[in-house]
Short mmCIF file of N, CA and C in Angstrom, two decimals:
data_model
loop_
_atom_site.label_atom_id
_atom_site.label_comp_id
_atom_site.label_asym_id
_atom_site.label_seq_id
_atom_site.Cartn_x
_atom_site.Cartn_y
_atom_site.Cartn_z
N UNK A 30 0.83 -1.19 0.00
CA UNK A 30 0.00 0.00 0.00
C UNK A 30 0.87 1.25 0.00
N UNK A 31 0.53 2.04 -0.80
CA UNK A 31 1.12 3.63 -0.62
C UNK A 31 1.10 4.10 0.66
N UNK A 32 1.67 4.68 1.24
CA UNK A 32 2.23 5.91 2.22
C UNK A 32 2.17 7.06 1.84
N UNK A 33 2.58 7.85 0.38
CA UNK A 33 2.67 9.20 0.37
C UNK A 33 2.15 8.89 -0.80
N UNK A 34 2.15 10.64 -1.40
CA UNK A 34 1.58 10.67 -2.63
C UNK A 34 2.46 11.48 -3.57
N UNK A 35 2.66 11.65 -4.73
CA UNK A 35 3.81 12.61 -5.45
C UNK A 35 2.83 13.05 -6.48
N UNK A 36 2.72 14.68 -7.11
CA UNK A 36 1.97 14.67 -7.85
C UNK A 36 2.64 15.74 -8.72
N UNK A 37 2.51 15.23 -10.23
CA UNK A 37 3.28 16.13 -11.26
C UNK A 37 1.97 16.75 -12.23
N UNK A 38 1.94 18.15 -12.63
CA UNK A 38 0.83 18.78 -12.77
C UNK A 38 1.32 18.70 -14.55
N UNK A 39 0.11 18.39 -15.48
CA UNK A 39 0.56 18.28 -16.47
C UNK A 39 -0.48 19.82 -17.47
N UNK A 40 -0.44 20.29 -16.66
CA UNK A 40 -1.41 21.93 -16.97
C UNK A 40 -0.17 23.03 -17.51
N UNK A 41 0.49 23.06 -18.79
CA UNK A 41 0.76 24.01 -18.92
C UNK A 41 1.00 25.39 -18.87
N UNK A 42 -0.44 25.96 -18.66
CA UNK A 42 -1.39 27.28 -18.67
C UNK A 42 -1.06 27.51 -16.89
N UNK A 43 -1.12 26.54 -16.03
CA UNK A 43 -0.86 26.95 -14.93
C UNK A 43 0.71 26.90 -14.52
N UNK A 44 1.35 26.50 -15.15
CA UNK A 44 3.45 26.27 -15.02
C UNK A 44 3.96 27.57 -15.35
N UNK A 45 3.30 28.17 -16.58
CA UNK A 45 3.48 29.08 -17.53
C UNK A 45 3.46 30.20 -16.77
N UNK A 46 2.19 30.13 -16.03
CA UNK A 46 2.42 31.23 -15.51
C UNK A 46 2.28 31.73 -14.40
N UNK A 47 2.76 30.32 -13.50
CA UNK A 47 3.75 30.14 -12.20
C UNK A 47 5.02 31.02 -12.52
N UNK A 48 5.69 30.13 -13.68
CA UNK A 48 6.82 30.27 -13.79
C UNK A 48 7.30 32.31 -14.06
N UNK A 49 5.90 33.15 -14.46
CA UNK A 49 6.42 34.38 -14.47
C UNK A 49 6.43 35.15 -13.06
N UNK A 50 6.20 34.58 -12.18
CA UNK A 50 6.37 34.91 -11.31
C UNK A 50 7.83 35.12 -9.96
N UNK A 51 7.89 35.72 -9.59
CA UNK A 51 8.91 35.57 -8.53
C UNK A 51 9.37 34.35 -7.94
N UNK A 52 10.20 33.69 -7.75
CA UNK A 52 10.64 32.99 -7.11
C UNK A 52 10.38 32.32 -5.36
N UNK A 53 9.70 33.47 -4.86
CA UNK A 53 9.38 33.37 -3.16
C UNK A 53 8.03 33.20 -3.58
N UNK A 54 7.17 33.93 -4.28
CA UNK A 54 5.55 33.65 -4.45
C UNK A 54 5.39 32.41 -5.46
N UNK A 55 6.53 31.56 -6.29
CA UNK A 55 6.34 30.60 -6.79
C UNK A 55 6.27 29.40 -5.36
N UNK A 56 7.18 29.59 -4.60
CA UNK A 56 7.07 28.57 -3.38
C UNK A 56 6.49 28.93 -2.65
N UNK A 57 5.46 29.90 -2.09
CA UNK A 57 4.62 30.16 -1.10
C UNK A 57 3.04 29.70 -1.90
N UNK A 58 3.16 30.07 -3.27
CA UNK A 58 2.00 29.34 -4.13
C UNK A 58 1.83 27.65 -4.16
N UNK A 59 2.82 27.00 -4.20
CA UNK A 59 2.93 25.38 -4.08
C UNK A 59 3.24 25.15 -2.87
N UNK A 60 3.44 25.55 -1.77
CA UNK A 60 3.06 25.53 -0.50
C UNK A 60 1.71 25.46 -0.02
N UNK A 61 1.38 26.04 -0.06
CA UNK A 61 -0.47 26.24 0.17
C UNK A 61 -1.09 25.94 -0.73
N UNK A 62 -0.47 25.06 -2.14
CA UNK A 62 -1.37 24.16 -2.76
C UNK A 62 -1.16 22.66 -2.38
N UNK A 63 -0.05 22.49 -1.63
CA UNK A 63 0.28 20.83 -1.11
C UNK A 63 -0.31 20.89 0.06
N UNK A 64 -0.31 21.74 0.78
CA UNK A 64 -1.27 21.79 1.80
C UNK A 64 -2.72 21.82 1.71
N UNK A 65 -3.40 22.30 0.91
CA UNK A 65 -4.85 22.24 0.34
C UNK A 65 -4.82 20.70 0.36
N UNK A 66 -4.14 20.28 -0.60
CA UNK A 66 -4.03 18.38 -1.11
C UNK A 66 -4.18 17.66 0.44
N UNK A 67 -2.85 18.01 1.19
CA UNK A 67 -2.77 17.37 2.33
C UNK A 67 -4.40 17.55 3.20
N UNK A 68 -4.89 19.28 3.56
CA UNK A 68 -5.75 18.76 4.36
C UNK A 68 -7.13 18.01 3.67
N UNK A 69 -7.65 18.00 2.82
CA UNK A 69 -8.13 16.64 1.83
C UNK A 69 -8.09 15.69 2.72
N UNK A 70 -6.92 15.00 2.46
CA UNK A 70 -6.36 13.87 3.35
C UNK A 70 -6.62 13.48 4.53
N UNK A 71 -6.38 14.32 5.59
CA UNK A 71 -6.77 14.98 7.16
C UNK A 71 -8.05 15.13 7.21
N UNK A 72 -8.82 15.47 6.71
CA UNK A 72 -10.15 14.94 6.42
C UNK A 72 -11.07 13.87 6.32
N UNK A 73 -10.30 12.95 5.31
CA UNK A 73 -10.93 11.79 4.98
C UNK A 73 -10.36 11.15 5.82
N UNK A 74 -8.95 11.06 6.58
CA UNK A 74 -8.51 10.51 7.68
C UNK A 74 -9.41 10.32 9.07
N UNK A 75 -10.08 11.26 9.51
CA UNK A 75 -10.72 11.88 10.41
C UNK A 75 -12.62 11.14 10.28
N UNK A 76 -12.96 11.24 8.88
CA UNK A 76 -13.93 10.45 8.77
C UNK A 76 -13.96 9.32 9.33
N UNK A 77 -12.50 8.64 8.84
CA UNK A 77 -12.67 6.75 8.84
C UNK A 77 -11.73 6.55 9.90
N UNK A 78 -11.34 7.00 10.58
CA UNK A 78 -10.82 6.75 12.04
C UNK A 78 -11.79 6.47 13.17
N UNK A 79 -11.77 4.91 14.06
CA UNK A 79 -13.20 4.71 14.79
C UNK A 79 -12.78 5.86 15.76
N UNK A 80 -13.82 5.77 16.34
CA UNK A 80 -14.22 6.91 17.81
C UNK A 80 -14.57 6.46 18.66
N UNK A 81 -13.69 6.32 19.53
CA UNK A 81 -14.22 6.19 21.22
C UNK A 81 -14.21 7.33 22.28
N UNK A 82 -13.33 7.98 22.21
CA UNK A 82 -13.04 9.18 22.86
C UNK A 82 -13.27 10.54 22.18
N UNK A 83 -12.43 9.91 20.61
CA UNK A 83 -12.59 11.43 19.81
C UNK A 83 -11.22 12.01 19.99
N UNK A 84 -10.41 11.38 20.70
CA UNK A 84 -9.08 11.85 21.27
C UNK A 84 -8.36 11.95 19.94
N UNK A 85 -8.41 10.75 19.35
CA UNK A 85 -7.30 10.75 18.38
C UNK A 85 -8.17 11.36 16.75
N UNK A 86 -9.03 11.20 16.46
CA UNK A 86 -10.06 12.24 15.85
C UNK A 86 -9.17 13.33 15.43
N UNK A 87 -9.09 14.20 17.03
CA UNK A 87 -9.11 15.36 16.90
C UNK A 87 -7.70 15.91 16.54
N UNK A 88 -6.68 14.80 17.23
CA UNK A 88 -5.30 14.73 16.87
C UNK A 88 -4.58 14.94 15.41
N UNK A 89 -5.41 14.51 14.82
CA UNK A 89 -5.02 14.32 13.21
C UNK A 89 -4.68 15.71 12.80
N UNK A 90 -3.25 15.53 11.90
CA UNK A 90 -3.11 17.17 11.42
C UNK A 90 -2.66 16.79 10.49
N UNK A 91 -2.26 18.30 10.22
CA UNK A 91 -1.18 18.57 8.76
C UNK A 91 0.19 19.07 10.08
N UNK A 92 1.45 18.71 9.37
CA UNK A 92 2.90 19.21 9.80
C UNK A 92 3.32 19.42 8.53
N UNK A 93 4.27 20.43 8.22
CA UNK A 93 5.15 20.65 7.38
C UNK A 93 6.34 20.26 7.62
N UNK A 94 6.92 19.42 7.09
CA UNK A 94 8.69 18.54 7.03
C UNK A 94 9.38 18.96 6.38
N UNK A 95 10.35 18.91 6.69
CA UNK A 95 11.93 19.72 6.00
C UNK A 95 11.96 18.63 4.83
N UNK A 96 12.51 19.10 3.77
CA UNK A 96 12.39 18.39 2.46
C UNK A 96 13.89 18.27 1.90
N UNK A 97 14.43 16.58 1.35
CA UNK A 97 15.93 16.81 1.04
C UNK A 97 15.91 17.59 0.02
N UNK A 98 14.98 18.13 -1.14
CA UNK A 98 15.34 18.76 -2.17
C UNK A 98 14.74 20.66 -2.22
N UNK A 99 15.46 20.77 -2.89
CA UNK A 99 16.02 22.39 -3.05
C UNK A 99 13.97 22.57 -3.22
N UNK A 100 13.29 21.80 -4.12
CA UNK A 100 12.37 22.11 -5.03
C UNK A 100 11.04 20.83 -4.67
N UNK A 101 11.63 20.83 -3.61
CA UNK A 101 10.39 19.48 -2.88
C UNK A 101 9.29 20.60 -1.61
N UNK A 102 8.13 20.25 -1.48
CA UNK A 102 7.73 20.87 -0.17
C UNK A 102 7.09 19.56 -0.07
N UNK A 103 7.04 19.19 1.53
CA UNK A 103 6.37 18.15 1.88
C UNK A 103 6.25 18.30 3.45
N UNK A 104 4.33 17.81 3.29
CA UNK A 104 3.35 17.85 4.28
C UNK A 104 3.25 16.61 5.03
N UNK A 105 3.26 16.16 6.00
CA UNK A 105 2.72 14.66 6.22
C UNK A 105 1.15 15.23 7.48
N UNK A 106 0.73 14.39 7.11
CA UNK A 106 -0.27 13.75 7.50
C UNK A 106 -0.76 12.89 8.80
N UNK A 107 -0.85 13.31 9.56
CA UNK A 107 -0.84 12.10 11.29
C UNK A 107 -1.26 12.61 12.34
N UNK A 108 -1.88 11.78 13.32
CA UNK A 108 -1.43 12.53 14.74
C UNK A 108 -0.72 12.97 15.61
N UNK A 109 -1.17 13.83 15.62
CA UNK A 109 -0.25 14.54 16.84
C UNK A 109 0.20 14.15 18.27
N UNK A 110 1.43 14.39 18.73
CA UNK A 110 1.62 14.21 19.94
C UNK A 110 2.09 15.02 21.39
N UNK A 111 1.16 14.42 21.97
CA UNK A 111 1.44 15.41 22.88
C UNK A 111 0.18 16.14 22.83
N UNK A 112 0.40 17.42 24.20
CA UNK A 112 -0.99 18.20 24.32
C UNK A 112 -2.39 18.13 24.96
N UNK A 113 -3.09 18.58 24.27
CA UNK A 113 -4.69 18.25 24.72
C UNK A 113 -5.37 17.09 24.18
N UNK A 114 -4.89 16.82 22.71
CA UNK A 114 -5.42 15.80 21.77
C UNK A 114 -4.58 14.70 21.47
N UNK A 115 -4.08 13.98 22.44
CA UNK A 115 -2.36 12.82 22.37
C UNK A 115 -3.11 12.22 21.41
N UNK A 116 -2.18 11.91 20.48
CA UNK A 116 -2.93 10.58 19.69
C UNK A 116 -1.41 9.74 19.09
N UNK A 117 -0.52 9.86 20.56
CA UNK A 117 0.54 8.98 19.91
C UNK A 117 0.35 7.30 19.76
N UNK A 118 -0.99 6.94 20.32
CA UNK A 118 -1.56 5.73 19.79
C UNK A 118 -2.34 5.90 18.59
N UNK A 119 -1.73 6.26 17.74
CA UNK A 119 -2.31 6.21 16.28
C UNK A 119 -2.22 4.92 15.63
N UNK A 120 -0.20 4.95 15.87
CA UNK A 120 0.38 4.06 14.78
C UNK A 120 0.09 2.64 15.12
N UNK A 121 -0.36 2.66 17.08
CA UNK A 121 -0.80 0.99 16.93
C UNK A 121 -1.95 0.70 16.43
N UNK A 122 -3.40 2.08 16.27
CA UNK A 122 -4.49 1.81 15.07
C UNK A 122 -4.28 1.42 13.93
N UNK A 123 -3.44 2.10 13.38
CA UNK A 123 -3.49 2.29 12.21
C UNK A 123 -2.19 1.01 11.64
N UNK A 124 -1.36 0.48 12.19
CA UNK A 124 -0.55 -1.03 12.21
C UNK A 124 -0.68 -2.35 12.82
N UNK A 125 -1.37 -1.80 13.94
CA UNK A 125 -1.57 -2.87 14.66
C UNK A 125 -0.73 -3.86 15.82
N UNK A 126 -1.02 -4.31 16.61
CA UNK A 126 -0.02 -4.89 17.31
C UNK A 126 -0.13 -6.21 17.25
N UNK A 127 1.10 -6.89 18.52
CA UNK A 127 0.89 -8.32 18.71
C UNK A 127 -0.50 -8.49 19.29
N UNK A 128 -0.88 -8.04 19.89
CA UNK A 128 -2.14 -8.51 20.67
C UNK A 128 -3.51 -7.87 19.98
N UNK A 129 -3.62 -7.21 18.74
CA UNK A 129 -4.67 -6.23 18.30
C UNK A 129 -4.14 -5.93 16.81
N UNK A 130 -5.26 -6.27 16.14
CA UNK A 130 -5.23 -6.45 14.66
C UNK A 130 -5.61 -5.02 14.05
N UNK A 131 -4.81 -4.83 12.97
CA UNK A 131 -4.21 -3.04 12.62
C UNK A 131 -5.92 -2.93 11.84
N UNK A 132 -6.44 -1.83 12.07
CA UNK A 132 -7.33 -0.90 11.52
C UNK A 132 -7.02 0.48 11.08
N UNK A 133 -6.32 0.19 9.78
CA UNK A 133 -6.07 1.17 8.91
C UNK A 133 -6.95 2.42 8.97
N UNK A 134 -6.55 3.75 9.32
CA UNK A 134 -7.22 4.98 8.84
C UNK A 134 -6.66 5.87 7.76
N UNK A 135 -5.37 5.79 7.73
CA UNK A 135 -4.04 7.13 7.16
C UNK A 135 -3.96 6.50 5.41
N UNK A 136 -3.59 5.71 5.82
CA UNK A 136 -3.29 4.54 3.90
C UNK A 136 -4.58 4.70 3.57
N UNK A 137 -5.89 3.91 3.75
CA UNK A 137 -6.90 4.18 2.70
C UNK A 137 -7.62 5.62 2.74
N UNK A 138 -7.62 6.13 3.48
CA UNK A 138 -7.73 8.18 3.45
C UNK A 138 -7.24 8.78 2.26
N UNK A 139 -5.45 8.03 2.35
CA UNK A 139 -4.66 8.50 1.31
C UNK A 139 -5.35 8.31 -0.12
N UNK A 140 -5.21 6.50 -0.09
CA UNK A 140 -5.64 6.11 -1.12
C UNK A 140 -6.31 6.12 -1.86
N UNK A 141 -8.08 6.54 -1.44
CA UNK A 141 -9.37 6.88 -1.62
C UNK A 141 -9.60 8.68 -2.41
N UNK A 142 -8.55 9.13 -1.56
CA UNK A 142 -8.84 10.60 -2.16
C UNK A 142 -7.80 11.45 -2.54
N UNK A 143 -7.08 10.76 -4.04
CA UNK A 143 -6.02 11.10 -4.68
C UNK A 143 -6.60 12.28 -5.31
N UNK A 144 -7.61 11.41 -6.05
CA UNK A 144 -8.01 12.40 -7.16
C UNK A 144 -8.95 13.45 -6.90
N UNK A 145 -9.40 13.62 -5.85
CA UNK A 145 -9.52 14.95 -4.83
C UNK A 145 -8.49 15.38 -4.44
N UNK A 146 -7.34 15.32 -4.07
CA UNK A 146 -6.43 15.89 -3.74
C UNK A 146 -5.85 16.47 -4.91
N UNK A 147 -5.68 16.13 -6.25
CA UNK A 147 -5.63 16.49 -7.38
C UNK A 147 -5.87 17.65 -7.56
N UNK A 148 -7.17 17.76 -7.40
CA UNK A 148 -8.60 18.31 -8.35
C UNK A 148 -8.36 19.42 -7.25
N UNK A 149 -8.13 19.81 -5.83
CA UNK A 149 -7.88 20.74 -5.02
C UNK A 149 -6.99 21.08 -4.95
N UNK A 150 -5.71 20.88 -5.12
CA UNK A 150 -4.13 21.69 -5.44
C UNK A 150 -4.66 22.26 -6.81
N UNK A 151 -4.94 21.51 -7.70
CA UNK A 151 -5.55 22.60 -9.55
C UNK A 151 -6.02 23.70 -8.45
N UNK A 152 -7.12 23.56 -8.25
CA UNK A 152 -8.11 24.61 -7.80
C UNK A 152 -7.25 26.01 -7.02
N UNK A 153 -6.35 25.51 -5.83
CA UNK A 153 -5.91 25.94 -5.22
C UNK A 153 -4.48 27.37 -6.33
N UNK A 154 -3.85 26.21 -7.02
CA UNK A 154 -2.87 27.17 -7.61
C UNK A 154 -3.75 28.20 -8.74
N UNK A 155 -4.61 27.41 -9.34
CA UNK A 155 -5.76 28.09 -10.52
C UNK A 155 -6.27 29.97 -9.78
N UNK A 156 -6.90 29.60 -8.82
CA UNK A 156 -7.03 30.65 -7.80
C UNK A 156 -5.72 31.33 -7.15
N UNK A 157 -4.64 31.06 -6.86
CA UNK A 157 -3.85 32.24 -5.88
C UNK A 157 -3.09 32.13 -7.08
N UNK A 158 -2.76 32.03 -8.47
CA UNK A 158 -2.17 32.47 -9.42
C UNK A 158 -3.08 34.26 -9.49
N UNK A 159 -4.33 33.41 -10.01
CA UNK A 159 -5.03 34.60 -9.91
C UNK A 159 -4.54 35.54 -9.46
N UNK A 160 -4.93 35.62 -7.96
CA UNK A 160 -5.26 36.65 -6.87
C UNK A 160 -3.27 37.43 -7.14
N UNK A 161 -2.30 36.87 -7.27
CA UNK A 161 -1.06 36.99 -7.63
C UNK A 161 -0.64 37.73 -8.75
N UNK A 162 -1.16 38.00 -9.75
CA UNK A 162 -1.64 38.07 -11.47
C UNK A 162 -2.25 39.64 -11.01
N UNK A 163 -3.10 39.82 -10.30
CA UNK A 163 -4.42 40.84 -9.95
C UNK A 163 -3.36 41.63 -9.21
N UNK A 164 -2.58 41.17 -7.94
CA UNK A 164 -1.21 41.68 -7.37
C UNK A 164 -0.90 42.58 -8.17
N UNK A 165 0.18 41.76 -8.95
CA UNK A 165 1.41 42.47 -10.16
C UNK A 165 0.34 43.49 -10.88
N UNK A 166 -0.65 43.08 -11.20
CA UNK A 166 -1.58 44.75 -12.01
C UNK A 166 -1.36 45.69 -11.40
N UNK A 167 -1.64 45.45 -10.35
CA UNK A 167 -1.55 46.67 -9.12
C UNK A 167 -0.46 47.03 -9.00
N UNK A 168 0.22 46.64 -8.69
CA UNK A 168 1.84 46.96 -8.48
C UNK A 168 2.57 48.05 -9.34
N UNK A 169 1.99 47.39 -10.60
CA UNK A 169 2.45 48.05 -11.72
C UNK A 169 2.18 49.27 -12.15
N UNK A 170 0.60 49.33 -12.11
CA UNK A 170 -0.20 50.83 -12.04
C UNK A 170 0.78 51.91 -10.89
N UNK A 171 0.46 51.28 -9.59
CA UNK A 171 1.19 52.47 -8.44
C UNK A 171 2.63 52.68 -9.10
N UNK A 172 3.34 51.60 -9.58
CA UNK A 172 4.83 52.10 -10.06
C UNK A 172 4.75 53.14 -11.31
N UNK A 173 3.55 53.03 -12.09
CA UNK A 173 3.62 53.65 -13.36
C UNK A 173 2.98 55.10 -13.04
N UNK A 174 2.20 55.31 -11.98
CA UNK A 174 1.91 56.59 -11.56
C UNK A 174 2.74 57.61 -10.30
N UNK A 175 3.68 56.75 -9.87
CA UNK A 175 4.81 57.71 -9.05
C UNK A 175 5.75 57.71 -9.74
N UNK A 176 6.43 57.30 -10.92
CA UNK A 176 7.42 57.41 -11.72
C UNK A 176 7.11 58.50 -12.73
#
């Protein structure tokens, strides 16, 4: 079964014109579109996780992880530990032990809602390209009327 997910955008129209953009708003734009994807995930996680307490429910997040590459951002997906909401008994839910048979929540969450996670990073960069695009107009006008 998968663990993570990797996703390569085959949208031209949206690379194009990523790519005219700055360098810091190109990675703050695919930042908060892997995160859109991720909480997706954290979601459907949260559905299919049983409930007894609600403890570990509520635990479930998004973290942002240091990434080995220059041009990687990566989110994981899990409970949290520690706090108000411990849910460092996740991994024996979700693997299982010697004495207690694993009830997957995190893998089929993943698995189930790729192509929502998809379809919401599009959405996500489609929109703050935008709002980014609408930026630079502006920008440009105030520079072209104090010069």
């Amino acid at each position: 079964m998968a663990n993570s997910m990797t996703a390569t955008f085959d949208t031209k129209a949206l690379l194009k014109t990523l790519n005219t953009l700055p360098k810091n708003i190109q990675k703050n734009v695919m930042a908060g579109a892997t995160l859109a994807g991720a909480n997706v995930v954290k979601e459907e996680a949260r559905n299919r996780v049983r409930v007894k307490t609600g403890n570990l429910k509520a635990s479930i997040g998004t973290t942002r992880r240091k990434s080995k590459g220059k041009n990687e951002i990566v989110f994981s997906v899990s409970p949290k530990k520690g706090g108000k909401n411990d849910g460092f008994y996740g991994r024996f839910i979700e693997l299982g032990t010697s004495k207690m048979t694993a009830k997957p929540f995190l893998r089929p969450a993943l698995e189930s809602s790729q192509d929502e996670v998809l379809q919401k990073t599009k959405e996500y960069i489609a929109n703050r390209l935008t709002q980014e695009v609408q930026k630079a107009k502006q920008w440009q006008k105030v520079m072209y009327i104090n010069f």
